[in-house]
Structure formats: structure tokens, C-alpha cells
Amino acid sequence: MWTQENRAWYDRSKLRYPSDLTDEEWALIRTLIPPAKPGGNKRTVEVRAVVNGVMYILSTGCQWAA
């Protein structure tokens, strides 16, 4: 149930997209992503941005209006 006390916890208006991860959410899942393997090329992408992209597709279904 929405109350004034918990409304701020779910506020996503300061994020670029509502599907983006907050810092607290990212702190929970970043430990689940394995580090880059030694040798070879270094990662050239920000893993958080990739996860945000996946969350965007999962939440919007890539609608035309979105």
C-alpha cells in the first residue's frame, strides 16, 4: 500500500529511465556479475549500463512510444 513514508523509497523520477537501477539495487547485484577474465582485451563497456539496457527492454518490451 502506498503511504507517504514509503513513497520516497519507490521514487524513480531522478533516474534517466524508470527502469534504471538505483545505487542500492546495483550494490545488491554487482557482486553476482563475474569479473573480466585475465588476459585478452579489457572490458570496454560499463556493466551497469548493460544491465540498465536489459532492464529497459524487460520493462518496456521495446514499445514504439518508449
PDB file of C-alpha atoms in Angstrom:
ATOM      1  CA  MET A   1       0.000   0.000   0.000  1.00  0.00           C
ATOM      2  CA  TRP A   2       1.305   3.443  -0.890  1.00  0.00           C
ATOM      3  CA  THR A   3       1.918   5.627   2.115  1.00  0.00           C
ATOM      4  CA  GLN A   4       3.807   8.870   2.480  1.00  0.00           C
ATOM      5  CA  GLU A   5       6.541   7.014   4.361  1.00  0.00           C
ATOM      6  CA  ASN A   6       7.353   4.505   1.614  1.00  0.00           C
ATOM      7  CA  ARG A   7       6.594   6.700  -1.425  1.00  0.00           C
ATOM      8  CA  ALA A   8      10.109   8.194  -1.407  1.00  0.00           C
ATOM      9  CA  TRP A   9      11.650   4.699  -1.410  1.00  0.00           C
ATOM     10  CA  TYR A  10       9.976   3.904  -4.749  1.00  0.00           C
ATOM     11  CA  ASP A  11      10.536   7.309  -6.380  1.00  0.00           C
ATOM     12  CA  ARG A  12      12.357   6.805  -9.677  1.00  0.00           C
ATOM     13  CA  SER A  13      11.922  10.338 -11.045  1.00  0.00           C
ATOM     14  CA  LYS A  14      15.629  11.191 -10.647  1.00  0.00           C
ATOM     15  CA  LEU A  15      16.772   8.291 -12.835  1.00  0.00           C
ATOM     16  CA  ARG A  16      17.349   8.611 -16.572  1.00  0.00           C
ATOM     17  CA  TYR A  17      14.747   5.904 -17.211  1.00  0.00           C
ATOM     18  CA  PRO A  18      12.368   4.415 -14.645  1.00  0.00           C
ATOM     19  CA  SER A  19      13.856   1.002 -15.414  1.00  0.00           C
ATOM     20  CA  ASP A  20      17.414   2.059 -14.457  1.00  0.00           C
ATOM     21  CA  LEU A  21      18.910   0.608 -11.307  1.00  0.00           C
ATOM     22  CA  THR A  22      19.306   2.748  -8.227  1.00  0.00           C
ATOM     23  CA  ASP A  23      22.642   2.720  -6.419  1.00  0.00           C
ATOM     24  CA  GLU A  24      21.185   0.436  -3.758  1.00  0.00           C
ATOM     25  CA  GLU A  25      19.867  -2.040  -6.342  1.00  0.00           C
ATOM     26  CA  TRP A  26      23.180  -2.010  -8.200  1.00  0.00           C
ATOM     27  CA  ALA A  27      25.069  -2.695  -4.961  1.00  0.00           C
ATOM     28  CA  LEU A  28      22.977  -5.840  -4.495  1.00  0.00           C
ATOM     29  CA  ILE A  29      23.569  -7.367  -7.928  1.00  0.00           C
ATOM     30  CA  ARG A  30      27.082  -6.173  -8.810  1.00  0.00           C
ATOM     31  CA  THR A  31      28.574  -8.990  -6.756  1.00  0.00           C
ATOM     32  CA  LEU A  32      26.689 -11.523  -8.917  1.00  0.00           C
ATOM     33  CA  ILE A  33      28.447 -10.408 -12.118  1.00  0.00           C
ATOM     34  CA  PRO A  34      31.788 -12.155 -12.582  1.00  0.00           C
ATOM     35  CA  PRO A  35      34.884 -10.024 -13.127  1.00  0.00           C
ATOM     36  CA  ALA A  36      36.570  -9.898 -16.507  1.00  0.00           C
ATOM     37  CA  LYS A  37      38.787 -12.880 -17.230  1.00  0.00           C
ATOM     38  CA  PRO A  38      42.546 -12.329 -17.075  1.00  0.00           C
ATOM     39  CA  GLY A  39      44.301 -11.969 -20.381  1.00  0.00           C
ATOM     40  CA  GLY A  40      42.692 -10.826 -23.579  1.00  0.00           C
ATOM     41  CA  ASN A  41      41.094  -7.442 -24.015  1.00  0.00           C
ATOM     42  CA  LYS A  42      39.791  -5.382 -21.138  1.00  0.00           C
ATOM     43  CA  ARG A  43      36.078  -4.677 -20.850  1.00  0.00           C
ATOM     44  CA  THR A  44      35.178  -1.635 -22.867  1.00  0.00           C
ATOM     45  CA  VAL A  45      31.597  -1.329 -21.665  1.00  0.00           C
ATOM     46  CA  GLU A  46      30.207  -0.307 -18.322  1.00  0.00           C
ATOM     47  CA  VAL A  47      28.441  -3.376 -16.949  1.00  0.00           C
ATOM     48  CA  ARG A  48      25.869  -1.273 -15.113  1.00  0.00           C
ATOM     49  CA  ALA A  49      24.844   0.348 -18.403  1.00  0.00           C
ATOM     50  CA  VAL A  50      24.369  -3.098 -19.953  1.00  0.00           C
ATOM     51  CA  VAL A  51      22.195  -4.216 -17.035  1.00  0.00           C
ATOM     52  CA  ASN A  52      20.196  -0.978 -17.312  1.00  0.00           C
ATOM     53  CA  GLY A  53      19.643  -1.719 -21.009  1.00  0.00           C
ATOM     54  CA  VAL A  54      18.429  -5.232 -20.250  1.00  0.00           C
ATOM     55  CA  MET A  55      16.093  -3.895 -17.559  1.00  0.00           C
ATOM     56  CA  TYR A  56      14.729  -1.328 -20.038  1.00  0.00           C
ATOM     57  CA  ILE A  57      13.895  -3.993 -22.618  1.00  0.00           C
ATOM     58  CA  LEU A  58      12.346  -6.247 -19.953  1.00  0.00           C
ATOM     59  CA  SER A  59      10.170  -3.474 -18.545  1.00  0.00           C
ATOM     60  CA  THR A  60       9.038  -1.775 -21.778  1.00  0.00           C
ATOM     61  CA  GLY A  61       9.128  -4.593 -24.293  1.00  0.00           C
ATOM     62  CA  CYS A  62      10.721  -2.001 -26.595  1.00  0.00           C
ATOM     63  CA  GLN A  63       7.429  -0.297 -27.418  1.00  0.00           C
ATOM     64  CA  TRP A  64       7.411   2.234 -30.186  1.00  0.00           C
ATOM     65  CA  ALA A  65       6.292   5.066 -27.869  1.00  0.00           C
ATOM     66  CA  ALA A  66       9.075   4.305 -25.383  1.00  0.00           C
TER      67      ALA A  66
END
